Amino acid sequence: MDRTDGMTDRRDILQCLMGLPFATLRPALAVDWSPLRIQAKRAGLFYGTAVSGALLKSDSEYASLVGREAGILVAEGETKRSAVQQVEGTFNFGGADAILDFARKNQQMMRGHTLVWHRSNPAWLAARLQQTKDERLLTDFISASVKRFQGVFHSWDVVNEAVDIASPNADALRTDSIWYAAFGNSYIETAFRCARDADKTVPLYYNEANLEGDVWWAEKRRIATLNLLESLIAKNVPINGLGIQGHLKAFSLKFNEEVFSRFLDKVSALGLKIIITELDVADIHGPSDPSTRDQMVADLTRRYLDVAFSKKAMIGCLTWGISDKYSWLSDDKNYRWPDGQRSRGLPYDEYFRAKPMRDAIAKAIENRAI
Ligand code: G3I
């Protein structure tokens, strides 16, 4: 599989017509029902989703929706270090391989997430790092993973979430991390250089969360992220782009188009590509009527993506899941509904029926004019 989406429009449309769930067949003049992957491609973008390999196997409706709509996949867990390196010295890429196999069958690209994070590390790692501070505990996993998928993955999230506004340091870079504890901030640079040594061409991304709110702490995060990116570039660290997670909060965080637009312009001015890597919308604290909530979630999605897709540096968007049947938002203590109902923050509902959020993504794609 190369790094372009090789599927022809004809085949996509055929698959679409054969596989459309009943609810999506309703007449809707304003909505283009061809798969999002096709619409995105026409606009010079890609659309994709995070997936679970286990669910692709066990839930055929889910798998066919992913196969139809997504042009690119990312593993929600299978390429994380906790999954790959449960035992020191061994690398198990079985979970990632299964997703890659699905992606190949569906002519989809795949991206890697994430090589270095303060979370989702195997239990043995923290103690070993503390004992030895051996840099190979950082670099061996990066080299093994990047080489394993060399020439195959579209891109890698190399370092994830290094910014922390609770940091005691003026740079607002995270200190409550096994990586900072062992190496200081140099782990970030080391990680990118190591990934580039392992694959000379794969695009390397820094991935960050909470970059869009119109509040002081999000501004602090944007400034810290820009400073980090600038300092890496000044040191000739090989970095190609910024991944903006895009976990939006429809009812607890203000979004302002101009603020987000200015930030994207500053990232673009650094010569970096941008991907929305983990889009979803927390709907906790919203109105109790699901259809009212769905519309509000969709409206925010549209406002957000209209800004994002207006930038030339923006190359694509992945949602962090595709159906409300499977979303981390329904499990997380900060975002789940206390009465046990599912969160409704993804383009399809729990019965795989398209929601207004799906239309919002389609219209934002269509609206891209560059
Ligand atoms: O697989 C084990 C299972 O064996 C065990 O019984 C169960 C008990 O809790 O845990 C299962 O592992 C969980 C795993 O998801 C698979 O479901 C982990 O506890 C849980 O921590 C893990 O959560 C993931 C989280 O990242 C941490 O890796 C979420 O699914 C995933 O959506 C979330 O994704 C992150 C991105 O990587 C980075 N940006 C934020 C985003 C949301 O938090």
PDB file of N, CA and C in Angstrom, residues 256-324:
ATOM      1  N   ASN A 256     -14.125  29.760  19.287  1.00  0.00           N
ATOM      2  CA  ASN A 256     -14.119  31.024  18.571  1.00  0.00           C
ATOM      3  C   ASN A 256     -13.336  30.832  17.276  1.00  0.00           C
ATOM      4  N   GLU A 257     -14.020  31.033  16.162  1.00  0.00           N
ATOM      5  CA  GLU A 257     -13.408  30.777  14.850  1.00  0.00           C
ATOM      6  C   GLU A 257     -12.114  31.568  14.652  1.00  0.00           C
ATOM      7  N   GLU A 258     -12.150  32.845  15.066  1.00  0.00           N
ATOM      8  CA  GLU A 258     -10.968  33.684  14.803  1.00  0.00           C
ATOM      9  C   GLU A 258      -9.752  33.222  15.594  1.00  0.00           C
ATOM     10  N   VAL A 259     -10.005  32.827  16.838  1.00  0.00           N
ATOM     11  CA  VAL A 259      -8.901  32.356  17.683  1.00  0.00           C
ATOM     12  C   VAL A 259      -8.269  31.106  17.056  1.00  0.00           C
ATOM     13  N   PHE A 260      -9.127  30.180  16.649  1.00  0.00           N
ATOM     14  CA  PHE A 260      -8.620  28.930  16.073  1.00  0.00           C
ATOM     15  C   PHE A 260      -7.926  29.197  14.743  1.00  0.00           C
ATOM     16  N   SER A 261      -8.516  30.081  13.958  1.00  0.00           N
ATOM     17  CA  SER A 261      -7.953  30.409  12.657  1.00  0.00           C
ATOM     18  C   SER A 261      -6.547  31.016  12.790  1.00  0.00           C
ATOM     19  N   ARG A 262      -6.413  31.932  13.734  1.00  0.00           N
ATOM     20  CA  ARG A 262      -5.094  32.575  13.957  1.00  0.00           C
ATOM     21  C   ARG A 262      -4.049  31.531  14.339  1.00  0.00           C
ATOM     22  N   PHE A 263      -4.455  30.603  15.180  1.00  0.00           N
ATOM     23  CA  PHE A 263      -3.526  29.555  15.604  1.00  0.00           C
ATOM     24  C   PHE A 263      -3.099  28.704  14.406  1.00  0.00           C
ATOM     25  N   LEU A 264      -4.063  28.312  13.601  1.00  0.00           N
ATOM     26  CA  LEU A 264      -3.732  27.484  12.428  1.00  0.00           C
ATOM     27  C   LEU A 264      -2.808  28.235  11.477  1.00  0.00           C
ATOM     28  N   ASP A 265      -3.028  29.541  11.342  1.00  0.00           N
ATOM     29  CA  ASP A 265      -2.158  30.340  10.468  1.00  0.00           C
ATOM     30  C   ASP A 265      -0.718  30.354  10.987  1.00  0.00           C
ATOM     31  N   LYS A 266      -0.594  30.422  12.311  1.00  0.00           N
ATOM     32  CA  LYS A 266       0.765  30.441  12.880  1.00  0.00           C
ATOM     33  C   LYS A 266       1.456  29.090  12.670  1.00  0.00           C
ATOM     34  N   VAL A 267       0.712  28.025  12.803  1.00  0.00           N
ATOM     35  CA  VAL A 267       1.303  26.699  12.553  1.00  0.00           C
ATOM     36  C   VAL A 267       1.687  26.579  11.077  1.00  0.00           C
ATOM     37  N   SER A 268       0.783  27.029  10.209  1.00  0.00           N
ATOM     38  CA  SER A 268       1.065  26.961   8.764  1.00  0.00           C
ATOM     39  C   SER A 268       2.321  27.753   8.425  1.00  0.00           C
ATOM     40  N   ALA A 269       2.487  28.902   9.078  1.00  0.00           N
ATOM     41  CA  ALA A 269       3.640  29.766   8.780  1.00  0.00           C
ATOM     42  C   ALA A 269       4.961  29.082   9.150  1.00  0.00           C
ATOM     43  N   LEU A 270       4.890  28.074   9.989  1.00  0.00           N
ATOM     44  CA  LEU A 270       6.114  27.326  10.330  1.00  0.00           C
ATOM     45  C   LEU A 270       6.454  26.300   9.253  1.00  0.00           C
ATOM     46  N   GLY A 271       5.580  26.209   8.258  1.00  0.00           N
ATOM     47  CA  GLY A 271       5.843  25.265   7.158  1.00  0.00           C
ATOM     48  C   GLY A 271       5.387  23.845   7.485  1.00  0.00           C
ATOM     49  N   LEU A 272       4.557  23.709   8.504  1.00  0.00           N
ATOM     50  CA  LEU A 272       4.097  22.376   8.913  1.00  0.00           C
ATOM     51  C   LEU A 272       2.753  22.030   8.280  1.00  0.00           C
ATOM     52  N   LYS A 273       2.536  20.763   8.041  1.00  0.00           N
ATOM     53  CA  LYS A 273       1.211  20.268   7.672  1.00  0.00           C
ATOM     54  C   LYS A 273       0.388  20.117   8.954  1.00  0.00           C
ATOM     55  N   ILE A 274      -0.924  20.072   8.792  1.00  0.00           N
ATOM     56  CA  ILE A 274      -1.798  19.912   9.959  1.00  0.00           C
ATOM     57  C   ILE A 274      -2.835  18.826   9.659  1.00  0.00           C
ATOM     58  N   ILE A 275      -3.081  17.986  10.653  1.00  0.00           N
ATOM     59  CA  ILE A 275      -4.158  16.989  10.569  1.00  0.00           C
ATOM     60  C   ILE A 275      -5.023  17.131  11.825  1.00  0.00           C
ATOM     61  N   ILE A 276      -6.335  17.082  11.654  1.00  0.00           N
ATOM     62  CA  ILE A 276      -7.211  16.909  12.820  1.00  0.00           C
ATOM     63  C   ILE A 276      -7.211  15.408  13.081  1.00  0.00           C
ATOM     64  N   THR A 277      -6.594  14.994  14.176  1.00  0.00           N
ATOM     65  CA  THR A 277      -6.289  13.569  14.332  1.00  0.00           C
ATOM     66  C   THR A 277      -7.318  12.778  15.136  1.00  0.00           C
ATOM     67  N   GLU A 278      -8.142  13.450  15.970  1.00  0.00           N
ATOM     68  CA  GLU A 278      -8.982  12.664  16.892  1.00  0.00           C
ATOM     69  C   GLU A 278     -10.340  13.332  17.131  1.00  0.00           C
ATOM     70  N   LEU A 279     -10.961  13.824  16.079  1.00  0.00           N
ATOM     71  CA  LEU A 279     -12.181  14.618  16.265  1.00  0.00           C
ATOM     72  C   LEU A 279     -13.332  13.831  16.910  1.00  0.00           C
ATOM     73  N   ASP A 280     -13.882  14.378  17.943  1.00  0.00           N
ATOM     74  CA  ASP A 280     -15.184  13.961  18.486  1.00  0.00           C
ATOM     75  C   ASP A 280     -15.700  15.094  19.350  1.00  0.00           C
ATOM     76  N   VAL A 281     -16.948  14.972  19.786  1.00  0.00           N
ATOM     77  CA  VAL A 281     -17.565  16.081  20.520  1.00  0.00           C
ATOM     78  C   VAL A 281     -18.210  15.559  21.801  1.00  0.00           C
ATOM     79  N   ALA A 282     -17.690  15.984  22.949  1.00  0.00           N
ATOM     80  CA  ALA A 282     -18.311  15.618  24.224  1.00  0.00           C
ATOM     81  C   ALA A 282     -19.656  16.339  24.320  1.00  0.00           C
ATOM     82  N   ASP A 283     -20.719  15.574  24.634  1.00  0.00           N
ATOM     83  CA  ASP A 283     -22.051  16.197  24.669  1.00  0.00           C
ATOM     84  C   ASP A 283     -22.615  16.268  26.086  1.00  0.00           C
ATOM     85  N   ILE A 284     -21.788  15.960  27.073  1.00  0.00           N
ATOM     86  CA  ILE A 284     -22.232  16.043  28.468  1.00  0.00           C
ATOM     87  C   ILE A 284     -22.612  17.498  28.788  1.00  0.00           C
ATOM     88  N   HIS A 285     -23.603  17.669  29.637  1.00  0.00           N
ATOM     89  CA  HIS A 285     -24.148  18.987  30.023  1.00  0.00           C
ATOM     90  C   HIS A 285     -25.003  19.613  28.916  1.00  0.00           C
ATOM     91  N   GLY A 286     -25.274  18.868  27.859  1.00  0.00           N
ATOM     92  CA  GLY A 286     -26.131  19.399  26.794  1.00  0.00           C
ATOM     93  C   GLY A 286     -27.599  19.135  27.106  1.00  0.00           C
ATOM     94  N   PRO A 287     -28.521  19.633  26.228  1.00  0.00           N
ATOM     95  CA  PRO A 287     -29.940  19.403  26.437  1.00  0.00           C
ATOM     96  C   PRO A 287     -30.267  17.908  26.462  1.00  0.00           C
ATOM     97  N   SER A 288     -31.313  17.550  27.200  1.00  0.00           N
ATOM     98  CA  SER A 288     -31.580  16.114  27.357  1.00  0.00           C
ATOM     99  C   SER A 288     -32.146  15.495  26.079  1.00  0.00           C
ATOM    100  N   ASP A 289     -32.791  16.291  25.241  1.00  0.00           N
ATOM    101  CA  ASP A 289     -33.341  15.726  24.005  1.00  0.00           C
ATOM    102  C   ASP A 289     -32.208  15.407  23.015  1.00  0.00           C
ATOM    103  N   PRO A 290     -32.061  14.129  22.663  1.00  0.00           N
ATOM    104  CA  PRO A 290     -30.915  13.735  21.822  1.00  0.00           C
ATOM    105  C   PRO A 290     -30.879  14.443  20.467  1.00  0.00           C
ATOM    106  N   SER A 291     -32.050  14.677  19.860  1.00  0.00           N
ATOM    107  CA  SER A 291     -31.964  15.269  18.513  1.00  0.00           C
ATOM    108  C   SER A 291     -31.547  16.747  18.596  1.00  0.00           C
ATOM    109  N   THR A 292     -31.973  17.432  19.650  1.00  0.00           N
ATOM    110  CA  THR A 292     -31.511  18.820  19.822  1.00  0.00           C
ATOM    111  C   THR A 292     -29.995  18.812  20.038  1.00  0.00           C
ATOM    112  N   ARG A 293     -29.556  17.876  20.859  1.00  0.00           N
ATOM    113  CA  ARG A 293     -28.120  17.779  21.164  1.00  0.00           C
ATOM    114  C   ARG A 293     -27.329  17.446  19.899  1.00  0.00           C
ATOM    115  N   ASP A 294     -27.860  16.488  19.141  1.00  0.00           N
ATOM    116  CA  ASP A 294     -27.166  16.078  17.908  1.00  0.00           C
ATOM    117  C   ASP A 294     -26.954  17.272  16.984  1.00  0.00           C
ATOM    118  N   GLN A 295     -27.992  18.110  16.891  1.00  0.00           N
ATOM    119  CA  GLN A 295     -27.870  19.261  15.997  1.00  0.00           C
ATOM    120  C   GLN A 295     -26.805  20.238  16.508  1.00  0.00           C
ATOM    121  N   MET A 296     -26.754  20.409  17.821  1.00  0.00           N
ATOM    122  CA  MET A 296     -25.770  21.338  18.387  1.00  0.00           C
ATOM    123  C   MET A 296     -24.340  20.795  18.232  1.00  0.00           C
ATOM    124  N   VAL A 297     -24.218  19.495  18.392  1.00  0.00           N
ATOM    125  CA  VAL A 297     -22.913  18.841  18.175  1.00  0.00           C
ATOM    126  C   VAL A 297     -22.482  19.039  16.711  1.00  0.00           C
ATOM    127  N   ALA A 298     -23.450  18.877  15.825  1.00  0.00           N
ATOM    128  CA  ALA A 298     -23.158  19.034  14.390  1.00  0.00           C
ATOM    129  C   ALA A 298     -22.790  20.487  14.070  1.00  0.00           C
ATOM    130  N   ASP A 299     -23.496  21.427  14.670  1.00  0.00           N
ATOM    131  CA  ASP A 299     -23.209  22.840  14.388  1.00  0.00           C
ATOM    132  C   ASP A 299     -21.778  23.191  14.798  1.00  0.00           C
ATOM    133  N   LEU A 300     -21.373  22.690  15.961  1.00  0.00           N
ATOM    134  CA  LEU A 300     -20.002  22.975  16.401  1.00  0.00           C
ATOM    135  C   LEU A 300     -18.985  22.301  15.464  1.00  0.00           C
ATOM    136  N   THR A 301     -19.279  21.072  15.090  1.00  0.00           N
ATOM    137  CA  THR A 301     -18.385  20.355  14.165  1.00  0.00           C
ATOM    138  C   THR A 301     -18.199  21.161  12.879  1.00  0.00           C
ATOM    139  N   ARG A 302     -19.312  21.678  12.365  1.00  0.00           N
ATOM    140  CA  ARG A 302     -19.270  22.430  11.114  1.00  0.00           C
ATOM    141  C   ARG A 302     -18.444  23.717  11.268  1.00  0.00           C
ATOM    142  N   ARG A 303     -18.691  24.436  12.374  1.00  0.00           N
ATOM    143  CA  ARG A 303     -17.944  25.688  12.605  1.00  0.00           C
ATOM    144  C   ARG A 303     -16.440  25.390  12.704  1.00  0.00           C
ATOM    145  N   TYR A 304     -16.142  24.321  13.405  1.00  0.00           N
ATOM    146  CA  TYR A 304     -14.739  23.939  13.632  1.00  0.00           C
ATOM    147  C   TYR A 304     -14.057  23.525  12.319  1.00  0.00           C
ATOM    148  N   LEU A 305     -14.735  22.645  11.577  1.00  0.00           N
ATOM    149  CA  LEU A 305     -14.103  22.137  10.349  1.00  0.00           C
ATOM    150  C   LEU A 305     -14.077  23.187   9.244  1.00  0.00           C
ATOM    151  N   ASP A 306     -15.050  24.089   9.246  1.00  0.00           N
ATOM    152  CA  ASP A 306     -15.002  25.153   8.228  1.00  0.00           C
ATOM    153  C   ASP A 306     -13.719  25.970   8.369  1.00  0.00           C
ATOM    154  N   VAL A 307     -13.337  26.239   9.609  1.00  0.00           N
ATOM    155  CA  VAL A 307     -12.076  26.966   9.819  1.00  0.00           C
ATOM    156  C   VAL A 307     -10.905  26.068   9.428  1.00  0.00           C
ATOM    157  N   ALA A 308     -10.922  24.848   9.955  1.00  0.00           N
ATOM    158  CA  ALA A 308      -9.800  23.934   9.710  1.00  0.00           C
ATOM    159  C   ALA A 308      -9.569  23.723   8.216  1.00  0.00           C
ATOM    160  N   PHE A 309     -10.647  23.426   7.494  1.00  0.00           N
ATOM    161  CA  PHE A 309     -10.502  23.080   6.078  1.00  0.00           C
ATOM    162  C   PHE A 309     -10.242  24.298   5.194  1.00  0.00           C
ATOM    163  N   SER A 310     -10.336  25.497   5.760  1.00  0.00           N
ATOM    164  CA  SER A 310     -10.031  26.681   4.945  1.00  0.00           C
ATOM    165  C   SER A 310      -8.526  26.893   4.827  1.00  0.00           C
ATOM    166  N   LYS A 311      -7.746  26.095   5.559  1.00  0.00           N
ATOM    167  CA  LYS A 311      -6.286  26.268   5.546  1.00  0.00           C
ATOM    168  C   LYS A 311      -5.633  25.267   4.599  1.00  0.00           C
ATOM    169  N   LYS A 312      -4.727  25.791   3.816  1.00  0.00           N
ATOM    170  CA  LYS A 312      -4.042  24.931   2.853  1.00  0.00           C
ATOM    171  C   LYS A 312      -3.194  23.856   3.527  1.00  0.00           C
ATOM    172  N   ALA A 313      -2.650  24.215   4.687  1.00  0.00           N
ATOM    173  CA  ALA A 313      -1.771  23.269   5.387  1.00  0.00           C
ATOM    174  C   ALA A 313      -2.537  22.073   5.953  1.00  0.00           C
ATOM    175  N   MET A 314      -3.853  22.207   6.051  1.00  0.00           N
ATOM    176  CA  MET A 314      -4.687  21.136   6.626  1.00  0.00           C
ATOM    177  C   MET A 314      -4.870  20.047   5.573  1.00  0.00           C
ATOM    178  N   ILE A 315      -4.457  18.832   5.892  1.00  0.00           N
ATOM    179  CA  ILE A 315      -4.521  17.796   4.853  1.00  0.00           C
ATOM    180  C   ILE A 315      -5.591  16.734   5.115  1.00  0.00           C
ATOM    181  N   GLY A 316      -6.139  16.705   6.326  1.00  0.00           N
ATOM    182  CA  GLY A 316      -7.167  15.698   6.550  1.00  0.00           C
ATOM    183  C   GLY A 316      -7.670  15.677   7.970  1.00  0.00           C
ATOM    184  N   CYS A 317      -8.641  14.807   8.172  1.00  0.00           N
ATOM    185  CA  CYS A 317      -9.313  14.741   9.467  1.00  0.00           C
ATOM    186  C   CYS A 317      -9.700  13.295   9.766  1.00  0.00           C
ATOM    187  N   LEU A 318      -9.429  12.875  10.980  1.00  0.00           N
ATOM    188  CA  LEU A 318      -9.905  11.568  11.443  1.00  0.00           C
ATOM    189  C   LEU A 318     -10.783  11.797  12.657  1.00  0.00           C
ATOM    190  N   THR A 319     -11.898  11.070  12.729  1.00  0.00           N
ATOM    191  CA  THR A 319     -12.691  11.104  13.950  1.00  0.00           C
ATOM    192  C   THR A 319     -12.193   9.987  14.868  1.00  0.00           C
ATOM    193  N   TRP A 320     -12.392  10.186  16.178  1.00  0.00           N
ATOM    194  CA  TRP A 320     -11.861   9.196  17.143  1.00  0.00           C
ATOM    195  C   TRP A 320     -12.940   8.148  17.383  1.00  0.00           C
ATOM    196  N   GLY A 321     -13.164   7.378  16.324  1.00  0.00           N
ATOM    197  CA  GLY A 321     -14.272   6.437  16.284  1.00  0.00           C
ATOM    198  C   GLY A 321     -15.259   6.926  15.247  1.00  0.00           C
ATOM    199  N   ILE A 322     -16.219   6.047  14.914  1.00  0.00           N
ATOM    200  CA  ILE A 322     -17.163   6.448  13.859  1.00  0.00           C
ATOM    201  C   ILE A 322     -18.613   6.322  14.322  1.00  0.00           C
ATOM    202  N   SER A 323     -18.847   5.427  15.280  1.00  0.00           N
ATOM    203  CA  SER A 323     -20.216   5.207  15.776  1.00  0.00           C
ATOM    204  C   SER A 323     -20.244   5.385  17.297  1.00  0.00           C
ATOM    205  N   ASP A 324     -21.339   5.978  17.766  1.00  0.00           N
ATOM    206  CA  ASP A 324     -21.496   6.160  19.213  1.00  0.00           C
ATOM    207  C   ASP A 324     -21.531   4.830  19.967  1.00  0.00           C
TER     208      ASP A 324
END
